[in-house]
Short mmCIF file of C-alpha atoms in Angstrom, two decimals:
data_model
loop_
_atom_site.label_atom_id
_atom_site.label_comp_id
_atom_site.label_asym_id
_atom_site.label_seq_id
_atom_site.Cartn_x
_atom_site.Cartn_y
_atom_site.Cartn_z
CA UNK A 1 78.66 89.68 76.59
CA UNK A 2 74.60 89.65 75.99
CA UNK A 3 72.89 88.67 79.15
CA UNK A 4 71.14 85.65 76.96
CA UNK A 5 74.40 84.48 75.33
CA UNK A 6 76.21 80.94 75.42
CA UNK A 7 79.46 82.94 76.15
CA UNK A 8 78.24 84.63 79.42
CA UNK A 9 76.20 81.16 80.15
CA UNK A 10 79.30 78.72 79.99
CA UNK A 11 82.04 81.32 81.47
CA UNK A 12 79.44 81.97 84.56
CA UNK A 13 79.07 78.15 84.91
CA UNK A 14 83.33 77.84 84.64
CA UNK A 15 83.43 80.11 87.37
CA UNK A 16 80.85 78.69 89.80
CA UNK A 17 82.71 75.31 89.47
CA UNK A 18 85.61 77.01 90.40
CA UNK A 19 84.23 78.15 93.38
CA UNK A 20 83.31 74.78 94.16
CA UNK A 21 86.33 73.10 93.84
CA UNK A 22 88.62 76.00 95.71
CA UNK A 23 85.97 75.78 98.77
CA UNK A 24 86.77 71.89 98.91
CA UNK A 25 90.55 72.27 98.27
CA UNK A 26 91.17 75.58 100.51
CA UNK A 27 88.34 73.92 103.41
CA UNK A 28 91.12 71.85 105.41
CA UNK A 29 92.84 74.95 105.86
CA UNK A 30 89.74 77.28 106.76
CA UNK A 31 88.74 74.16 109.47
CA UNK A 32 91.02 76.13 112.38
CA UNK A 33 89.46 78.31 115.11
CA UNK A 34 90.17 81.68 115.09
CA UNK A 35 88.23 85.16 113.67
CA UNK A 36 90.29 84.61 110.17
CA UNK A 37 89.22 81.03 109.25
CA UNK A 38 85.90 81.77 110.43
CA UNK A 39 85.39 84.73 108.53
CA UNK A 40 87.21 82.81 105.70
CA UNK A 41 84.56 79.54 105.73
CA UNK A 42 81.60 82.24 105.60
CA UNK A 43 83.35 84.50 102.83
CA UNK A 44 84.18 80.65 100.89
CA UNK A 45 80.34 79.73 101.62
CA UNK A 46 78.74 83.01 100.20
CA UNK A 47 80.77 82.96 97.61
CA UNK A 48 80.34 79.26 96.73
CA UNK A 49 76.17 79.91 96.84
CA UNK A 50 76.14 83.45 94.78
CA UNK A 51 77.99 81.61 91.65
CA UNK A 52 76.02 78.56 91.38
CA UNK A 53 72.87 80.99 91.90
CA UNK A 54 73.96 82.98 89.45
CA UNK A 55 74.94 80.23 86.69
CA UNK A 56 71.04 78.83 87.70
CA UNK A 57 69.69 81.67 87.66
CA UNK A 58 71.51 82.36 83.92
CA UNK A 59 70.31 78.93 82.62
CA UNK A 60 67.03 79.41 83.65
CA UNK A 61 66.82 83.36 81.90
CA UNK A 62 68.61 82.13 78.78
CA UNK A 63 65.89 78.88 78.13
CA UNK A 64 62.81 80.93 78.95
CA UNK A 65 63.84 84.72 78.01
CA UNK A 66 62.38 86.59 80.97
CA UNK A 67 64.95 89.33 80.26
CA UNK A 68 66.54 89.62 76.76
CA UNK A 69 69.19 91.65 77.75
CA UNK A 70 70.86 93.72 80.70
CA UNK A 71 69.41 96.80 80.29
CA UNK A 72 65.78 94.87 80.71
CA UNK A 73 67.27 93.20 84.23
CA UNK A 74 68.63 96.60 85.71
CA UNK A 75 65.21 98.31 84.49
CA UNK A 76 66.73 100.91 82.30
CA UNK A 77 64.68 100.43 79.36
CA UNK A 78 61.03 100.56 80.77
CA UNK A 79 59.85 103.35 78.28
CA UNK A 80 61.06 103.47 74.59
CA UNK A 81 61.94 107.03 74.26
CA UNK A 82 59.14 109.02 71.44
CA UNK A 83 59.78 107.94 67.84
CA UNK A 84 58.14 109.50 64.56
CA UNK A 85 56.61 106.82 62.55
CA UNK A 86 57.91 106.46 58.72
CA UNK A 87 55.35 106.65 56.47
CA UNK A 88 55.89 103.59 53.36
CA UNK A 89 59.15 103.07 54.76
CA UNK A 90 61.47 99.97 54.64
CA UNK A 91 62.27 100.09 51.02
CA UNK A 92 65.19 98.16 51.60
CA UNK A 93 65.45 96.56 55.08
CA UNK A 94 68.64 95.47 56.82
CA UNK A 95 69.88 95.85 59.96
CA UNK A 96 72.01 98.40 58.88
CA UNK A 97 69.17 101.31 58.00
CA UNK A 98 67.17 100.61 61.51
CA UNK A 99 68.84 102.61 63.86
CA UNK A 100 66.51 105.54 65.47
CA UNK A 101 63.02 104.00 63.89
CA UNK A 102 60.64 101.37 65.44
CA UNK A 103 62.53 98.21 65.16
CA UNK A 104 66.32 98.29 66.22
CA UNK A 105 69.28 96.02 65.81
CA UNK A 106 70.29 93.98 68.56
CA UNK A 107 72.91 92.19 67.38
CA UNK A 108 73.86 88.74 67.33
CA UNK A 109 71.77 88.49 70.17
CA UNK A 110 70.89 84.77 70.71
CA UNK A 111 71.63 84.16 66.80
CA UNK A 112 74.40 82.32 68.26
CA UNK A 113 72.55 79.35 69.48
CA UNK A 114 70.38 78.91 66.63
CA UNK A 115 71.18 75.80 64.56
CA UNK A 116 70.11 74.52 61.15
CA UNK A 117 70.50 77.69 59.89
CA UNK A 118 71.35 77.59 56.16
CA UNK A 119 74.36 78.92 54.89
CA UNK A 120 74.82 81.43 51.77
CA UNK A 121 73.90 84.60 50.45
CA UNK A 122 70.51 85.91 51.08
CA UNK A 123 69.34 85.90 48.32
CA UNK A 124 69.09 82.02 48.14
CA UNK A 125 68.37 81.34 51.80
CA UNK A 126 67.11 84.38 53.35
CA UNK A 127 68.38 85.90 56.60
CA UNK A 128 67.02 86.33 60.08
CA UNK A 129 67.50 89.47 62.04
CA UNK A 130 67.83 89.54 65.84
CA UNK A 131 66.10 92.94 66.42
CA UNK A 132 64.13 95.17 69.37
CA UNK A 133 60.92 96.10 69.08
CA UNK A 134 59.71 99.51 70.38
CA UNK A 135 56.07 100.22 71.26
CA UNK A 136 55.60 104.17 70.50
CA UNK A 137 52.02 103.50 71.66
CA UNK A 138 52.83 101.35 74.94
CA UNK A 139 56.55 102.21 75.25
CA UNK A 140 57.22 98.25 75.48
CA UNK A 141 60.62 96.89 73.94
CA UNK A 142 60.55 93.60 73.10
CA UNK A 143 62.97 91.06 71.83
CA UNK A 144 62.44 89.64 68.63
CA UNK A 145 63.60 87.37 65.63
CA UNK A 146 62.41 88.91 61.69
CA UNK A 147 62.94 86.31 59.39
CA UNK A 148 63.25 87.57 55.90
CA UNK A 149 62.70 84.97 52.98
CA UNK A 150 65.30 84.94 50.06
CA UNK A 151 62.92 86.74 47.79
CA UNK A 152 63.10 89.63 49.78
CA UNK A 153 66.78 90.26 48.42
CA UNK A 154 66.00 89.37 44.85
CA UNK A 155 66.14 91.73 41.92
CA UNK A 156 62.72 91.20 40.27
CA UNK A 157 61.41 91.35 43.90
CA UNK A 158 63.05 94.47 45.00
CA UNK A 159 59.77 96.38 44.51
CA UNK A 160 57.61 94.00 45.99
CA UNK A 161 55.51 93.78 49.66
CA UNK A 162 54.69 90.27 51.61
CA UNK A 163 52.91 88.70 53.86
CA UNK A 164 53.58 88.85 57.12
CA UNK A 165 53.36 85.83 60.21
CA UNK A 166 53.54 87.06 63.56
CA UNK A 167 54.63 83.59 65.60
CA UNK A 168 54.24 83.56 69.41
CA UNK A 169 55.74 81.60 71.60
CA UNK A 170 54.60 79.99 74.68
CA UNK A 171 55.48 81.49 78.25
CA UNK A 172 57.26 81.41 80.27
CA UNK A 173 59.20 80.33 76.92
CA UNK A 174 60.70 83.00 74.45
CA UNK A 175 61.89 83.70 70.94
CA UNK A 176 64.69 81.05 71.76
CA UNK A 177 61.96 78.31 71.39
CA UNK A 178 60.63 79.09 68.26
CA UNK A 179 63.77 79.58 66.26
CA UNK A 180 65.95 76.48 68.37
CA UNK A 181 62.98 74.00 69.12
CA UNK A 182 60.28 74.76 66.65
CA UNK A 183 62.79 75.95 64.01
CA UNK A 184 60.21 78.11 62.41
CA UNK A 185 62.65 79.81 60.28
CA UNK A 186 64.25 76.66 58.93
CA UNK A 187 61.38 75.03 58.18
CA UNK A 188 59.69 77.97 56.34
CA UNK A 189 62.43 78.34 54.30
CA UNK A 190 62.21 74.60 53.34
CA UNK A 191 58.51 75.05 52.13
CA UNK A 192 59.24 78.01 50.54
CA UNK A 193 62.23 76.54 48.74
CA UNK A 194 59.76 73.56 48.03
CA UNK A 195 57.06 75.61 46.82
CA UNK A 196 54.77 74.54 49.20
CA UNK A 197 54.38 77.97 51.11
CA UNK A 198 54.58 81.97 49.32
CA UNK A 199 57.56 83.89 50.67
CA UNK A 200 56.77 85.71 53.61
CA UNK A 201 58.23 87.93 56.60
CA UNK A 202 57.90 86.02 59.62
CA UNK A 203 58.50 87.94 63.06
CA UNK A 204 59.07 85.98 66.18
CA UNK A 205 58.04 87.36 69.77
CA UNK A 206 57.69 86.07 72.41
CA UNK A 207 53.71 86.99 74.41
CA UNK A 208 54.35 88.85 77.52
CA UNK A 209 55.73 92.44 76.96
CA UNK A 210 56.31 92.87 80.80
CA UNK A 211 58.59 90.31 81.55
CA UNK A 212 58.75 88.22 84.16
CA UNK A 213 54.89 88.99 84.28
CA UNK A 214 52.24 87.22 81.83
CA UNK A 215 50.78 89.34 80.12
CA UNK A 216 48.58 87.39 77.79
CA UNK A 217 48.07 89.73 75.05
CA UNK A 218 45.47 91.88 77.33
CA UNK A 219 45.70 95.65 77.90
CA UNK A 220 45.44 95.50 81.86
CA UNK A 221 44.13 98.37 83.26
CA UNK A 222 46.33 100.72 84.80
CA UNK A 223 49.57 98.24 83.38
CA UNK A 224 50.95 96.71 80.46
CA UNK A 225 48.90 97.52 77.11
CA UNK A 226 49.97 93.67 75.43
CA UNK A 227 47.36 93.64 73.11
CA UNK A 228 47.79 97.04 72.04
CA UNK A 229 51.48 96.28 71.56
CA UNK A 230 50.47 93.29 69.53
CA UNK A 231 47.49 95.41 67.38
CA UNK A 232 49.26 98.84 66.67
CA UNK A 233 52.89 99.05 68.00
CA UNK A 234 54.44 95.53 66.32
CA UNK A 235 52.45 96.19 62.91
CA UNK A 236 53.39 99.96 62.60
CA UNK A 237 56.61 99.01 63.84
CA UNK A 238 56.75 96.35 60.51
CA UNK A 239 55.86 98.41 58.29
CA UNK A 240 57.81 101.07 58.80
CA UNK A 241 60.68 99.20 58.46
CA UNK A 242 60.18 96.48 55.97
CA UNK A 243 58.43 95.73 52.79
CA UNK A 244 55.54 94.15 54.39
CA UNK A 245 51.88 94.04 53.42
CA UNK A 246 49.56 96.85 54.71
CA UNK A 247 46.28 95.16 54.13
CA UNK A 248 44.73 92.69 57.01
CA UNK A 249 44.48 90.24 54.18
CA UNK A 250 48.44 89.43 54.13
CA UNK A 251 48.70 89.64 58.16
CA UNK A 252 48.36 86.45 60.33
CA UNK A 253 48.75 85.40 64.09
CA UNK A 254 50.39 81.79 64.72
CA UNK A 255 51.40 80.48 68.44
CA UNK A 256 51.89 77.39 70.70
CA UNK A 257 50.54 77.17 74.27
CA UNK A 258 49.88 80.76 75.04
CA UNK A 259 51.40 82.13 72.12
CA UNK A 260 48.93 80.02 70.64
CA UNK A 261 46.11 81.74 72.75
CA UNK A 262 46.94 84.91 72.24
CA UNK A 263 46.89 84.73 68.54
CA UNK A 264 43.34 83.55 68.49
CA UNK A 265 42.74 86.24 70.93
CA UNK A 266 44.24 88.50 68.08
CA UNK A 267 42.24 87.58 65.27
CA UNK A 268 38.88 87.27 66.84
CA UNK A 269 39.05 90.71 68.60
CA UNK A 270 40.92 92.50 66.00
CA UNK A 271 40.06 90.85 62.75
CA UNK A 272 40.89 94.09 60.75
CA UNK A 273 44.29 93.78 61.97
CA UNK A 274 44.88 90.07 61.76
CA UNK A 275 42.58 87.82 59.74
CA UNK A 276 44.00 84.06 60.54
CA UNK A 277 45.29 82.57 63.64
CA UNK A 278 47.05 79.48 64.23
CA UNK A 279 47.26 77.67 67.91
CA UNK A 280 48.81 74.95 68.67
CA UNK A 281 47.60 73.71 72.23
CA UNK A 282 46.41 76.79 73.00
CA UNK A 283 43.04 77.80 75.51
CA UNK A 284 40.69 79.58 74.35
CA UNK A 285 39.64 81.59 77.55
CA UNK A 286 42.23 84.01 79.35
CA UNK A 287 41.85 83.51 83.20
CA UNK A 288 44.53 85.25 86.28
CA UNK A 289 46.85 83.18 88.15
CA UNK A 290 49.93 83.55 89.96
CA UNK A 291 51.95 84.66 86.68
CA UNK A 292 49.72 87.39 85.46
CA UNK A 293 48.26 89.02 88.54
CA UNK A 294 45.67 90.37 88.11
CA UNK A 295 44.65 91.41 83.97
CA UNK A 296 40.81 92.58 84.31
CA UNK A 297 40.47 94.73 87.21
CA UNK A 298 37.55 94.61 89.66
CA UNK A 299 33.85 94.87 89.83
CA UNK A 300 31.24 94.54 87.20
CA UNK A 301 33.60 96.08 84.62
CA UNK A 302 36.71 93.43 85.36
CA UNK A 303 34.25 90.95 85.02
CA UNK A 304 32.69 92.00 81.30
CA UNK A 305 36.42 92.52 80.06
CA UNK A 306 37.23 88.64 81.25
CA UNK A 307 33.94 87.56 79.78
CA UNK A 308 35.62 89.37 76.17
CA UNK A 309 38.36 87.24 76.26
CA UNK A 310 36.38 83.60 76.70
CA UNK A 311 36.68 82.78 73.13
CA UNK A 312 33.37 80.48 73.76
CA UNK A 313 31.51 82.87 75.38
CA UNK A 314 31.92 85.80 72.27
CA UNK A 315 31.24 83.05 69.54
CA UNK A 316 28.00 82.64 71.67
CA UNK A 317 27.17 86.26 72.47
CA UNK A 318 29.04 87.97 69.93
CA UNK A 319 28.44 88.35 65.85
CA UNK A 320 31.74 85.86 64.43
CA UNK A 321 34.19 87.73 63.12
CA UNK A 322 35.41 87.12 59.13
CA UNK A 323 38.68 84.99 60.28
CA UNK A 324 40.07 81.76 59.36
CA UNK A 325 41.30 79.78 62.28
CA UNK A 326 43.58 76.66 62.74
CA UNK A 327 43.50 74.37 66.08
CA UNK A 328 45.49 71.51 67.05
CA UNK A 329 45.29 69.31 69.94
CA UNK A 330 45.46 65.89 70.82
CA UNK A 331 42.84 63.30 71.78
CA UNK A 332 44.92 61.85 74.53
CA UNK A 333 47.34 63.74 76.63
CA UNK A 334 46.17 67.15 76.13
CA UNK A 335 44.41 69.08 78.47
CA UNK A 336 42.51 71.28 76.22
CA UNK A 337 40.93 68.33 74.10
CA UNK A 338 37.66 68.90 75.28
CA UNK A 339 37.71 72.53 74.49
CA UNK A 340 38.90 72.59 71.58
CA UNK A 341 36.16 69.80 70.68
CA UNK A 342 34.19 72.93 71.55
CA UNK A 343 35.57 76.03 70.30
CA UNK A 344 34.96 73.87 66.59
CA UNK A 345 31.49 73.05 66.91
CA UNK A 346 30.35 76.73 68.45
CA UNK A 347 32.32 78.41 65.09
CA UNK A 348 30.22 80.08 62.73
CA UNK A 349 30.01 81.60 59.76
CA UNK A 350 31.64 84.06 58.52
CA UNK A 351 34.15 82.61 60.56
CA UNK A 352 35.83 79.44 59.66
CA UNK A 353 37.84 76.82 61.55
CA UNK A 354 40.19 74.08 60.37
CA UNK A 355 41.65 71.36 63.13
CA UNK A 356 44.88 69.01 63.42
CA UNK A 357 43.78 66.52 65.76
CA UNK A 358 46.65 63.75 66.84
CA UNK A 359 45.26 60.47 68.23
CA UNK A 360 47.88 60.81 70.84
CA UNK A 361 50.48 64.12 71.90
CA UNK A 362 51.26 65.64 74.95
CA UNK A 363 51.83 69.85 75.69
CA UNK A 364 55.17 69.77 74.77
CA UNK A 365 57.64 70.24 71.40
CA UNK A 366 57.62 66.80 70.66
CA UNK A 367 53.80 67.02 69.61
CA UNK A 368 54.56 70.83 68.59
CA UNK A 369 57.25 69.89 65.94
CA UNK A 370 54.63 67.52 64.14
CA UNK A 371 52.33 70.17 63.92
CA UNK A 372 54.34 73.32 62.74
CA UNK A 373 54.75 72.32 59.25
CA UNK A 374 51.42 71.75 58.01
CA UNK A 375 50.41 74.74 60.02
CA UNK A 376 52.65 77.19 58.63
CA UNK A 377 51.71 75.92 54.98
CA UNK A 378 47.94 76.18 56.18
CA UNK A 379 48.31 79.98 56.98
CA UNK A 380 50.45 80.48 54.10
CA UNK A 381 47.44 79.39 52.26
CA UNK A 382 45.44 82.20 54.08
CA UNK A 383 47.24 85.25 53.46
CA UNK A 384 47.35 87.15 50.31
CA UNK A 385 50.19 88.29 48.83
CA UNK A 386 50.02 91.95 48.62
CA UNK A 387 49.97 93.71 45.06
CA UNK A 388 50.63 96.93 46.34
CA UNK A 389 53.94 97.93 45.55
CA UNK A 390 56.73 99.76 46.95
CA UNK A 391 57.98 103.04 44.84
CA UNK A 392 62.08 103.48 44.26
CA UNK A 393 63.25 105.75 46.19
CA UNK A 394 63.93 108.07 42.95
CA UNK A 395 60.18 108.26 42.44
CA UNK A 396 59.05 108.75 46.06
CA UNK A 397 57.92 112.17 47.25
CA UNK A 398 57.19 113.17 50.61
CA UNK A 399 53.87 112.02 52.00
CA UNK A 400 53.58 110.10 48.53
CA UNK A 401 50.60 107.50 48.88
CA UNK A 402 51.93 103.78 47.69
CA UNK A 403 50.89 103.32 43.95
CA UNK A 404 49.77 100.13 42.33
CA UNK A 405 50.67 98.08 39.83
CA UNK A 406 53.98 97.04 38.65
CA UNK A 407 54.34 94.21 41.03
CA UNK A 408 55.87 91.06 39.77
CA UNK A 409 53.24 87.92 38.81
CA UNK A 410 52.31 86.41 42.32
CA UNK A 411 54.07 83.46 42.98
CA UNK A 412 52.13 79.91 42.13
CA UNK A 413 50.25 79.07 45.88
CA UNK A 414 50.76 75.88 47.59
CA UNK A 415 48.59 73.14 47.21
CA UNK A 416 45.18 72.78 49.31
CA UNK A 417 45.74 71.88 52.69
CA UNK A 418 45.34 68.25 52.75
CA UNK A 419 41.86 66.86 54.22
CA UNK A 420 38.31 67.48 52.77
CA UNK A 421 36.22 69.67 53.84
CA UNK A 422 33.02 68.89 55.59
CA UNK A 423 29.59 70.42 54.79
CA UNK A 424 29.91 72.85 57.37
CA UNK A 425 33.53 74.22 55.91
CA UNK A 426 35.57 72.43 58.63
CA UNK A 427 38.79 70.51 57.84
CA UNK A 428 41.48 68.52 59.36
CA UNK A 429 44.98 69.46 58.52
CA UNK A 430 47.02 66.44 58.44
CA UNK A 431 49.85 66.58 60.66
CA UNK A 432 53.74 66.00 60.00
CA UNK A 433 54.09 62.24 60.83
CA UNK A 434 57.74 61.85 62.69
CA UNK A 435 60.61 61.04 60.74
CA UNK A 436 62.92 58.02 61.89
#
């Protein structure tokens, strides 16, 4: 059983009640003097407080995914073993052709507690892979979901590259969230089904690469390389094994909390590798706590790399990068109001910033779930769909550079985002108004 799945969760929680209930019944008994019923009360009461540890200490792993699995726990996995990078690969993705490259099947690993999935053939309502992703640059393995639209498995498509969304979820939260609470997947394959968003690849992660530790997308000196894992390792990774986009154009960064904070991070550092972002509730400075330790070093040098990641400070100090950017907050109950407030009037050209601003929301999914849809059709908006095509594998040669041409006619966009646009190119996305 996976260390993240219901299975283990429930039988774990079975047995800890057990344990319970035999230390009440068998107690009376264990009550008389003596070395035996002595020994026997202690062995009842260690026994009693390792199982309901252990079921609360499996809750607690399975909602917020500090280890995906047991190899992760026992530390077993803390370098990804050298792999040779495919060059144009992923002609025809499954989980079936990934074994030995840069992504890796793991399963039905949590797939099992994902609801609202869609049944049929994937070629109507796509699929979503439960996969590993290995860093060959940082030797990180990270858990992830790939969603693959239904296009993907279509004839007249079978040629054909896409977009790509890179969604982050909050921490100490996981890929759980995004798929269960958000239901990213489901809902992008409503808008796509709808029109309202192009068919895309959509890989779910979660932000720290060194669980439990928060990473926040930074390469910490002497430790965990997270934004190199999110800027070289997850892209090659993608395209090496699926028919995704190669040019910035069709990449994008989209998160909540600090998902949400890293992908601005992302796009604004790296804007040849990702050229939108998305955060919902997210901050736009990186600062150490108790969670990350420390990410910037010490001395003068520490200092200047923690000054790089105050989003405020390099729209002040800094030439803007050419990114689009979408924020959301809320004008009452969220924390990061006033920043955001902020972080919209200091953008500048060529840089551009749209906003979904609630009158009232909180840091939480409630306010999240309203937000998600028009976001996702907002960045599907912003990425183009490549026209660079894949080659059959009849025609390819080794070292072959991807032709072009031949792709089919680019799917019919979704409509504008909904809002006007001001005369200094900022808009408000309307938000998903709750249903019921």
């Amino acid at each position: 059983m996976g260390l993240t799945s219901q299975s283990l969760e429930y039988t774990v929680i079975v047995l800890a009640v057990a344990c319970v209930a035999a230390t009440v019944w068998l107690w009376p008994r264990l009550s008389r003097r003596g070395i035996g019923p002595v020994l026997g009360r202690l062995g009842a009461i260690v026994v009693t407080q390792v199982s309901i540890v252990c079921a609360l200490a499996l809750a607690v792993n399975t909602n917020f995914e500090f280890y995906g699995n047991w190899d992760e726990l026992l530390g077993n996995n803390e370098k990804a073993p050298p792999v040779a990078v495919s060059q144009g690969g992923g002609q025809y993705a499954s989980v079936g052709n990934m074994k030995g490259g840069l992504i890796q099947p793991a399963g039905p690993q949590g797939l099992d507690r994902v609801t609202g999935l869609p049944k049929g053939p994937a070629n109507r309502v796509g699929k979503i892979e439960s996969v590993r992703i290995i860093g060959r640059r940082t030797r990180a393995i990270n858990p992830g979901f790939v969603y693959l639209p239904p296009q993907y498995f279509q004839q007249q498509y079978r040629r054909q590259r896409f977009p790509v969304m890179v969604v982050i979820s909050g921490y100490p939260g996981g890929i759980m969230n995004l798929a269960q609470h958000l239901q990213v997947p489901q809902n992008a394959g409503r808008l796509i089904a709808q029109g309202r968003m192009q068919p895309t690849v959509i890989v779910m992660v979660r932000p720290t690469i060194a669980p439990p530790r928060d990473t926040e997308c930074v390469d910490v000196p002497g430790g965990p390389q997270a934004e190199t894992f999110f800027t070289k390792d997850l892209p090659d990774a993608m395209k090496a094994t699926y028919r995704v986009g190669h040019d910035p154009s069709a990449w994008g960064a989209f998160g909540y909390s600090s998902g949400g904070t890293c992908s601005l991070q992302l796009a604004m550092r790296n804007p040849k590798v990702y050229t939108s972002a998305v955060s919902l509730s997210g901050d736009y400075a990186i600062k150490d706590d108790l969670t990350t330790g420390s990410l910037f070093g010490a001395g003068p040098e520490g200092a200047q790399r923690e000054r790089e990641h105050d989003l405020l400070w390099r729209l002040k100090n800094l030439p803007a990068p050419q990114v689009s950017t979408l924020v959301a907050s809320s004008r009452k109950g969220e924390a990061d109001y006033g920043a955001t407030m902020q972080f919209i009037h200091a953008v500048k050209a060529p840089m551009t910033v749209d906003s979904i601003i609630l009158p009232q929301g909180s840091h939480q999914f409630t306010t999240w779930r309203r937000e998600v849809v028009p976001a996702l059709e907002w960045q599907s908006q912003q990425l183009t769909f490549p026209q660079d095509t894949v080659p059959l594998p009849a025609q390819r040669k080794p070292g072959a550079k991807v032709g072009q041409g031949g792709a089919p006619a680019k799917p019919t966009g979704p409509a504008k985002a909904p809002g006007a646009a001001d005369d200094k190119g900022r808009r408000r996305v309307e938000a998903e108004r709750p249903q019921g």
